Tab-separated table of C-alpha atoms in Angstrom:
chain	number	residue	atom	x	y	z
A	1	MET	CA	100.162	71.398	120.324
A	2	ASN	CA	99.440	71.270	116.594
A	3	GLU	CA	98.832	67.742	115.290
A	4	LEU	CA	101.038	68.621	112.311
A	5	ASP	CA	103.971	68.687	114.739
A	6	PHE	CA	103.641	64.920	115.044
A	7	LYS	CA	103.579	64.153	111.310
A	8	LEU	CA	106.806	63.068	109.642
A	9	SER	CA	105.886	64.864	106.421
A	10	SER	CA	105.720	68.151	108.366
A	11	TYR	CA	109.520	68.158	108.659
A	12	GLN	CA	110.301	68.650	104.983
A	13	TYR	CA	112.057	71.581	103.327
A	14	ASP	CA	113.585	72.165	99.904
A	15	LEU	CA	117.366	72.078	99.758
A	16	PRO	CA	119.362	72.595	96.561
A	17	PRO	CA	122.020	69.859	96.332
A	18	ASP	CA	124.786	72.424	95.860
A	19	LEU	CA	124.240	73.634	99.450
A	20	ILE	CA	125.168	70.224	100.900
A	21	ALA	CA	128.802	70.647	101.970
A	22	GLN	CA	131.020	67.998	100.400
A	23	HIS	CA	134.241	69.229	101.993
A	24	PRO	CA	134.979	71.092	105.224
A	25	ALA	CA	135.790	74.760	105.250
A	26	GLU	CA	138.929	75.807	107.089
A	27	ARG	CA	138.108	75.106	110.718
A	28	GLY	CA	136.723	78.134	112.520
A	29	THR	CA	135.877	80.088	109.355
A	30	ASP	CA	132.305	78.837	108.950
A	31	ARG	CA	129.279	81.083	109.052
A	32	LEU	CA	127.042	81.191	112.110
A	33	LEU	CA	123.301	81.808	111.997
A	34	VAL	CA	122.268	83.337	115.338
A	35	VAL	CA	118.639	82.540	116.179
A	36	ASP	CA	116.436	84.038	118.891
A	37	ARG	CA	114.715	81.028	120.430
A	38	GLU	CA	111.541	82.954	121.317
A	39	THR	CA	110.960	85.036	118.193
A	40	GLY	CA	112.682	82.950	115.525
A	41	LYS	CA	114.493	86.037	114.227
A	42	SER	CA	117.994	85.370	112.905
A	43	GLU	CA	121.212	87.251	112.205
A	44	ASP	CA	124.246	86.394	110.100
A	45	ALA	CA	127.540	86.036	111.925
A	46	HIS	CA	130.823	84.108	111.855
A	47	PHE	CA	131.670	81.178	114.087
A	48	ALA	CA	134.986	82.758	115.062
A	49	ASP	CA	132.934	85.459	116.830
A	50	LEU	CA	130.859	82.959	118.817
A	51	ALA	CA	131.945	84.361	122.194
A	52	SER	CA	130.319	87.712	121.465
A	53	TRP	CA	126.942	86.090	120.748
A	54	LEU	CA	126.689	83.807	123.772
A	55	PRO	CA	124.858	84.828	126.957
A	56	LYS	CA	127.085	86.201	129.708
A	57	ASP	CA	128.569	83.598	132.058
A	58	ALA	CA	127.063	80.721	130.050
A	59	LEU	CA	128.237	77.136	130.534
A	60	LEU	CA	128.933	75.250	127.298
A	61	VAL	CA	128.673	71.455	127.402
A	62	ALA	CA	130.310	69.511	124.551
A	63	ASN	CA	130.573	65.853	123.551
A	64	ASN	CA	134.191	64.641	123.733
A	65	SER	CA	133.623	61.280	122.023
A	66	ARG	CA	136.197	60.376	119.379
A	67	VAL	CA	135.255	58.909	115.997
A	68	ILE	CA	136.687	55.486	115.175
A	69	PRO	CA	137.326	54.500	111.520
A	70	ALA	CA	134.650	51.829	111.870
A	71	ARG	CA	133.990	51.093	108.175
A	72	LEU	CA	135.760	48.025	106.815
A	73	PHE	CA	135.862	46.534	103.323
A	74	GLY	CA	136.322	42.880	102.519
A	75	LYS	CA	135.108	39.871	100.572
A	76	ARG	CA	132.587	37.104	100.981
A	77	HIS	CA	134.091	33.634	100.943
A	78	GLY	CA	131.895	32.759	97.992
A	79	GLY	CA	133.186	35.792	96.105
A	80	GLY	CA	132.039	39.386	95.864
A	81	ALA	CA	132.777	42.557	97.761
A	82	ALA	CA	131.378	43.321	101.214
A	83	GLU	CA	131.292	46.271	103.560
A	84	PHE	CA	130.804	46.409	107.340
A	85	LEU	CA	130.156	49.360	109.663
A	86	LEU	CA	130.692	48.533	113.333
A	87	LEU	CA	127.901	49.995	115.481
A	88	THR	CA	128.807	48.559	118.886
A	89	PRO	CA	130.882	51.189	120.757
A	90	LEU	CA	134.447	50.072	121.449
A	91	PRO	CA	134.120	50.712	125.222
A	92	PHE	CA	131.710	47.750	125.260
A	93	LEU	CA	134.389	45.426	123.887
A	94	ASN	CA	137.577	43.856	125.100
A	95	VAL	CA	139.676	44.930	122.121
A	96	THR	CA	142.398	42.359	122.875
A	97	ALA	CA	140.070	39.378	123.425
A	98	GLY	CA	140.362	38.211	119.812
A	99	GLU	CA	136.639	37.559	119.451
A	100	ALA	CA	133.375	39.370	120.133
A	101	GLU	CA	129.718	39.425	119.130
A	102	VAL	CA	128.764	42.885	117.892
A	103	GLU	CA	126.150	44.720	115.850
A	104	GLY	CA	126.785	46.497	112.577
A	105	LEU	CA	125.542	47.372	109.118
A	106	LEU	CA	126.433	44.915	106.369
A	107	LYS	CA	126.377	45.306	102.595
A	108	PRO	CA	125.169	43.675	100.423
A	109	SER	CA	122.530	42.861	103.024
A	110	LYS	CA	120.201	40.881	100.756
A	111	ARG	CA	122.935	38.448	99.713
A	112	LEU	CA	124.156	37.636	103.207
A	113	HIS	CA	122.738	34.919	105.434
A	114	SER	CA	123.313	33.476	108.884
A	115	GLY	CA	126.516	31.450	108.900
A	116	ASP	CA	128.178	33.334	106.039
A	117	VAL	CA	131.836	34.153	106.665
A	118	LEU	CA	133.589	37.242	105.338
A	119	THR	CA	137.236	38.263	105.386
A	120	MET	CA	137.637	41.979	106.047
A	121	ASP	CA	140.694	44.198	105.714
A	122	GLY	CA	143.202	43.596	108.483
A	123	ASP	CA	142.602	39.814	108.337
A	124	LEU	CA	139.514	40.285	110.459
A	125	LEU	CA	136.994	37.460	110.097
A	126	LEU	CA	133.283	38.199	110.271
A	127	THR	CA	130.630	35.529	110.754
A	128	VAL	CA	126.993	36.493	110.236
A	129	LEU	CA	124.889	35.360	113.197
A	130	GLU	CA	121.560	37.116	112.747
A	131	LYS	CA	119.980	39.408	110.185
A	132	LYS	CA	118.000	42.299	111.692
A	133	ASP	CA	116.033	45.152	110.175
A	134	PHE	CA	117.299	47.842	107.809
A	135	GLY	CA	120.700	46.310	107.101
A	136	ARG	CA	121.678	45.713	110.723
A	137	HIS	CA	123.267	42.371	111.596
A	138	ARG	CA	124.549	40.632	114.680
A	139	VAL	CA	127.947	39.189	113.809
A	140	ARG	CA	130.959	37.531	115.393
A	141	LEU	CA	134.289	39.267	114.815
A	142	THR	CA	137.543	37.313	115.118
A	143	TRP	CA	140.903	39.058	115.002
A	144	GLN	CA	144.557	38.863	115.963
A	145	GLY	CA	146.020	41.571	118.187
A	146	ASN	CA	144.127	44.737	119.129
A	147	LEU	CA	140.802	45.486	117.431
A	148	GLN	CA	141.147	49.247	117.847
A	149	THR	CA	144.580	49.139	116.221
A	150	ILE	CA	143.142	47.181	113.293
A	151	LEU	CA	140.358	49.708	112.812
A	152	GLU	CA	142.738	52.669	113.070
A	153	ARG	CA	145.022	51.122	110.445
A	154	PHE	CA	142.573	49.552	107.988
A	155	GLY	CA	139.240	51.202	108.735
A	156	HIS	CA	137.645	54.094	106.901
A	157	LEU	CA	135.774	57.018	108.406
A	158	PRO	CA	132.060	56.452	107.729
A	159	LEU	CA	131.288	59.751	106.044
A	160	PRO	CA	127.532	60.299	105.677
A	161	PRO	CA	125.946	59.117	102.404
A	162	TYR	CA	125.118	62.675	101.313
A	163	ILE	CA	128.872	63.310	101.022
A	164	HIS	CA	129.433	61.893	97.560
A	165	ARG	CA	133.072	60.933	97.791
A	166	GLU	CA	135.302	58.466	99.567
A	167	ASP	CA	137.000	59.463	102.786
A	168	THR	CA	140.531	60.840	102.553
A	169	GLU	CA	143.470	61.129	104.916
A	170	GLY	CA	142.410	64.739	105.530
A	171	ASP	CA	139.079	63.573	106.936
A	172	ARG	CA	140.978	61.815	109.724
A	173	SER	CA	141.477	65.229	111.311
A	174	SER	CA	138.662	67.328	109.836
A	175	TYR	CA	135.956	64.801	110.852
A	176	GLN	CA	137.151	64.883	114.457
A	177	THR	CA	136.603	67.613	117.046
A	178	CYS	CA	139.706	69.343	118.407
A	179	TYR	CA	138.707	68.238	121.923
A	180	ALA	CA	137.929	64.572	121.162
A	181	ARG	CA	139.645	62.379	123.746
A	182	ASP	CA	141.573	59.241	122.849
A	183	ASP	CA	140.145	57.480	125.909
A	184	LYS	CA	136.610	58.288	124.681
A	185	THR	CA	136.933	56.550	121.311
A	186	GLY	CA	133.680	54.975	120.200
A	187	SER	CA	131.588	57.086	117.809
A	188	VAL	CA	130.815	56.012	114.238
A	189	ALA	CA	129.916	59.584	113.270
A	190	ALA	CA	131.238	62.914	114.445
A	191	PRO	CA	129.332	65.193	116.829
A	192	THR	CA	129.449	67.711	114.018
A	193	ALA	CA	128.618	70.924	115.887
A	194	GLY	CA	132.011	70.566	117.535
A	195	LEU	CA	133.875	70.486	114.221
A	196	HIS	CA	133.782	74.290	114.060
A	197	PHE	CA	135.864	74.806	117.196
A	198	THR	CA	139.586	75.495	117.264
A	199	PRO	CA	141.812	75.782	120.345
A	200	GLU	CA	141.921	79.538	119.676
A	201	ILE	CA	138.123	79.852	119.630
A	202	ARG	CA	137.862	77.866	122.844
A	203	GLN	CA	140.411	80.169	124.475
A	204	LYS	CA	138.403	83.219	123.356
A	205	LEU	CA	135.379	81.715	125.107
A	206	LEU	CA	137.307	81.308	128.343
A	207	ASN	CA	138.785	84.793	128.068
A	208	ALA	CA	135.236	86.144	127.725
A	209	GLY	CA	134.250	84.558	131.040
A	210	LEU	CA	132.357	81.639	129.530
A	211	HIS	CA	132.673	78.126	130.934
A	212	TRP	CA	133.330	74.741	129.321
A	213	ASP	CA	132.450	71.202	130.385
A	214	GLU	CA	132.287	67.889	128.577
A	215	VAL	CA	130.134	64.779	128.479
A	216	THR	CA	130.426	61.662	126.332
A	217	LEU	CA	127.892	60.159	123.950
A	218	HIS	CA	129.150	57.599	121.474
A	219	VAL	CA	127.324	58.437	118.259
A	220	GLY	CA	125.747	55.330	116.792
A	221	TYR	CA	122.749	54.084	114.864
A	222	GLY	CA	120.279	56.077	116.970
A	223	THR	CA	121.590	59.377	115.608
A	224	PHE	CA	121.203	58.624	111.910
A	225	SER	CA	118.471	55.964	111.845
A	226	PRO	CA	115.611	57.423	109.763
A	227	VAL	CA	112.085	57.868	111.078
A	228	ARG	CA	109.913	55.408	109.183
A	229	CYS	CA	106.466	56.090	110.697
A	230	GLU	CA	104.216	58.994	109.703
A	231	ASP	CA	103.274	59.640	113.345
A	232	ILE	CA	106.674	60.467	114.832
A	233	ARG	CA	105.420	59.583	118.321
A	234	ASN	CA	105.654	55.943	117.245
A	235	HIS	CA	109.364	56.198	116.445
A	236	VAL	CA	111.657	54.362	118.852
A	237	MET	CA	115.149	55.747	119.331
A	238	HIS	CA	117.955	53.230	119.709
A	239	GLU	CA	119.805	53.290	123.008
A	240	GLU	CA	122.973	55.344	123.200
A	241	PHE	CA	125.892	55.038	125.613
A	242	VAL	CA	126.671	58.185	127.627
A	243	GLU	CA	128.959	59.307	130.435
A	244	ILE	CA	128.686	62.303	132.773
A	245	SER	CA	131.383	62.761	135.391
A	246	GLU	CA	130.621	63.849	138.945
A	247	GLU	CA	132.559	67.093	138.374
A	248	THR	CA	130.568	67.935	135.250
A	249	ALA	CA	127.273	67.087	136.957
A	250	ASN	CA	128.203	69.378	139.868
A	251	ASN	CA	129.122	72.214	137.514
A	252	ILE	CA	125.839	71.937	135.628
A	253	ARG	CA	123.776	71.806	138.821
A	254	GLN	CA	125.610	74.888	140.099
A	255	ALA	CA	124.997	76.756	136.843
A	256	LYS	CA	121.275	75.983	137.032
A	257	LYS	CA	121.209	77.068	140.678
A	258	ASP	CA	122.967	80.331	139.808
A	259	GLY	CA	120.651	81.016	136.885
A	260	ARG	CA	123.489	80.805	134.368
A	261	PRO	CA	122.500	79.547	130.884
A	262	VAL	CA	123.548	76.037	129.848
A	263	ILE	CA	124.342	75.887	126.135
A	264	ALA	CA	124.734	72.449	124.552
A	265	VAL	CA	127.335	71.990	121.826
A	266	GLY	CA	125.481	69.669	119.493
A	267	THR	CA	122.363	67.539	119.645
A	268	THR	CA	124.260	64.637	121.212
A	269	SER	CA	125.057	66.792	124.229
A	270	VAL	CA	121.373	67.754	124.430
A	271	ARG	CA	120.270	64.119	124.482
A	272	THR	CA	122.886	63.231	127.094
A	273	LEU	CA	121.858	65.988	129.502
A	274	GLU	CA	118.122	65.764	128.987
A	275	ALA	CA	117.975	61.959	129.124
A	276	VAL	CA	119.852	61.731	132.418
A	277	ALA	CA	117.872	64.597	133.963
A	278	ALA	CA	114.594	62.984	132.887
A	279	SER	CA	115.476	59.591	134.337
A	280	ARG	CA	117.104	60.852	137.553
A	281	GLY	CA	115.150	64.036	138.225
A	282	GLU	CA	118.316	66.159	137.963
A	283	ILE	CA	121.776	66.014	136.454
A	284	VAL	CA	123.909	63.401	138.220
A	285	SER	CA	127.016	61.446	137.320
A	286	TYR	CA	126.043	58.664	134.930
A	287	PHE	CA	127.616	55.778	133.012
A	288	GLY	CA	125.308	53.707	130.838
A	289	ASN	CA	122.664	53.655	128.114
A	290	VAL	CA	119.917	56.212	127.554
A	291	ASN	CA	117.027	56.540	125.131
A	292	CYS	CA	115.953	60.097	124.376
A	293	PHE	CA	113.728	61.247	121.496
A	294	ILE	CA	113.015	64.979	121.604
A	295	TYR	CA	110.370	66.629	119.413
A	296	PRO	CA	107.990	69.611	119.730
A	297	GLY	CA	106.120	69.595	123.008
A	298	TYR	CA	109.174	68.434	124.957
A	299	GLU	CA	109.924	70.491	128.077
A	300	PHE	CA	113.669	71.032	128.417
A	301	ARG	CA	115.001	70.491	131.924
A	302	ILE	CA	118.635	71.481	131.482
A	303	ILE	CA	119.610	73.264	128.293
A	304	ASP	CA	118.811	76.900	127.541
A	305	GLY	CA	120.403	77.037	124.115
A	306	LEU	CA	122.169	75.030	121.445
A	307	ILE	CA	125.046	75.260	118.982
A	308	THR	CA	124.255	72.946	116.094
A	309	ASN	CA	124.566	72.320	112.364
A	310	PHE	CA	121.730	72.215	109.842
A	311	HIS	CA	119.984	68.834	109.750
A	312	LEU	CA	118.362	66.560	107.197
A	313	PRO	CA	114.645	66.787	106.402
A	314	GLU	CA	112.480	64.367	108.411
A	315	SER	CA	115.357	63.580	110.775
A	316	THR	CA	115.140	63.201	114.545
A	317	LEU	CA	117.717	66.001	114.774
A	318	LEU	CA	115.487	68.449	112.908
A	319	MET	CA	112.679	67.454	115.282
A	320	LEU	CA	114.949	68.128	118.260
A	321	VAL	CA	115.869	71.658	117.179
A	322	SER	CA	112.214	72.297	116.322
A	323	ALA	CA	111.375	71.529	119.948
A	324	LEU	CA	113.458	74.563	120.945
A	325	THR	CA	111.688	77.109	118.769
A	326	GLY	CA	108.544	75.432	117.487
A	327	ARG	CA	108.367	73.549	114.192
A	328	GLU	CA	107.002	76.355	112.016
A	329	LYS	CA	109.594	78.851	113.239
A	330	MET	CA	112.407	76.382	112.659
A	331	LEU	CA	111.255	75.561	109.139
A	332	ASP	CA	111.077	79.299	108.388
A	333	ILE	CA	114.645	79.618	109.709
A	334	TYR	CA	115.784	76.773	107.463
A	335	ARG	CA	114.105	78.307	104.409
A	336	SER	CA	115.824	81.594	105.196
A	337	ALA	CA	119.173	79.811	105.559
A	338	VAL	CA	118.696	78.259	102.125
A	339	LYS	CA	118.037	81.687	100.601
A	340	ARG	CA	121.128	83.048	102.340
A	341	LYS	CA	123.242	80.189	100.919
A	342	TYR	CA	124.319	78.590	104.185
A	343	ARG	CA	126.139	75.267	103.811
A	344	PHE	CA	124.234	72.287	105.189
A	345	PHE	CA	124.873	69.092	107.149
A	346	SER	CA	128.040	67.604	108.672
A	347	TYR	CA	130.669	69.778	106.975
A	348	GLY	CA	128.364	72.778	106.740
A	349	ASP	CA	127.804	75.987	108.683
A	350	ALA	CA	126.555	76.372	112.241
A	351	MET	CA	123.561	77.775	114.093
A	352	LEU	CA	123.295	79.219	117.594
A	353	ILE	CA	119.834	79.018	119.177
A	354	CYS	CA	119.404	80.852	122.480
């Protein structure tokens, strides 16, 4: 391994701001950059033609978590605006209990102290219990009725900060995969590789003899928390809640036994599969937390390819995709994508690595 692979500053690239997608394209019409994992060579394609670029008889594994409008606005009792982003996945909470201790991001962080009480939209009361690092707080929420209903009615979708606009009603559908399940509600950010799919594209995959399975990872702070140490090996990923059903585990084990490629839809699916396989020795049914940081040098146990978006410089997601091809190849691919005017990040274009 090259020591540069472990330096945070080695994961930089130049990106003109106008290539950061501020709005989604019509679903299914995005471009697709097809990358050979071994050589790093790439070809331009369209996502609607994905089926023709995938290996024969491949098994796709997608994340079916649903995004909750987890961003609430309110006021401090002493005056002044406040904002709260719930980070604790809803499956961990009794949404009808009326009270719960949770973790979230609070603004303005510097002006808030233990014991402060805030009134958020939906008549939800928030009491600050403990200030943690980087804007995170442990708080007590108190509400009347059903917490999920309150969030659905009064909450806002937490669009990433590089999208320089407020969320709209249209984002309620466009920032949600077409296969997100209501009973898997819990993410605070979308598994964005899945945003490109339509029911018609999924049917084309099945008609082409490809296979589809789903896992659940509730996207939380671990996905977007920045790396703050120059030696990335010192970065600690936050735990993430995942689910793999027995049926899905059986299908993946059978695919590996048959020599059929397993293609992850999104980095969250990669972390789910690889984390469980690493801790259990193989893919098994699983319900619980995992901690999985993938960077160059990692030996993949399960996945053979990946459908993904383009990721931020110095992010754990860029490090993950670099582990598939090698860092220098991936950075060359990104530079080429910039020259070819691909759209970047959550509402941007897609890449297939296999």
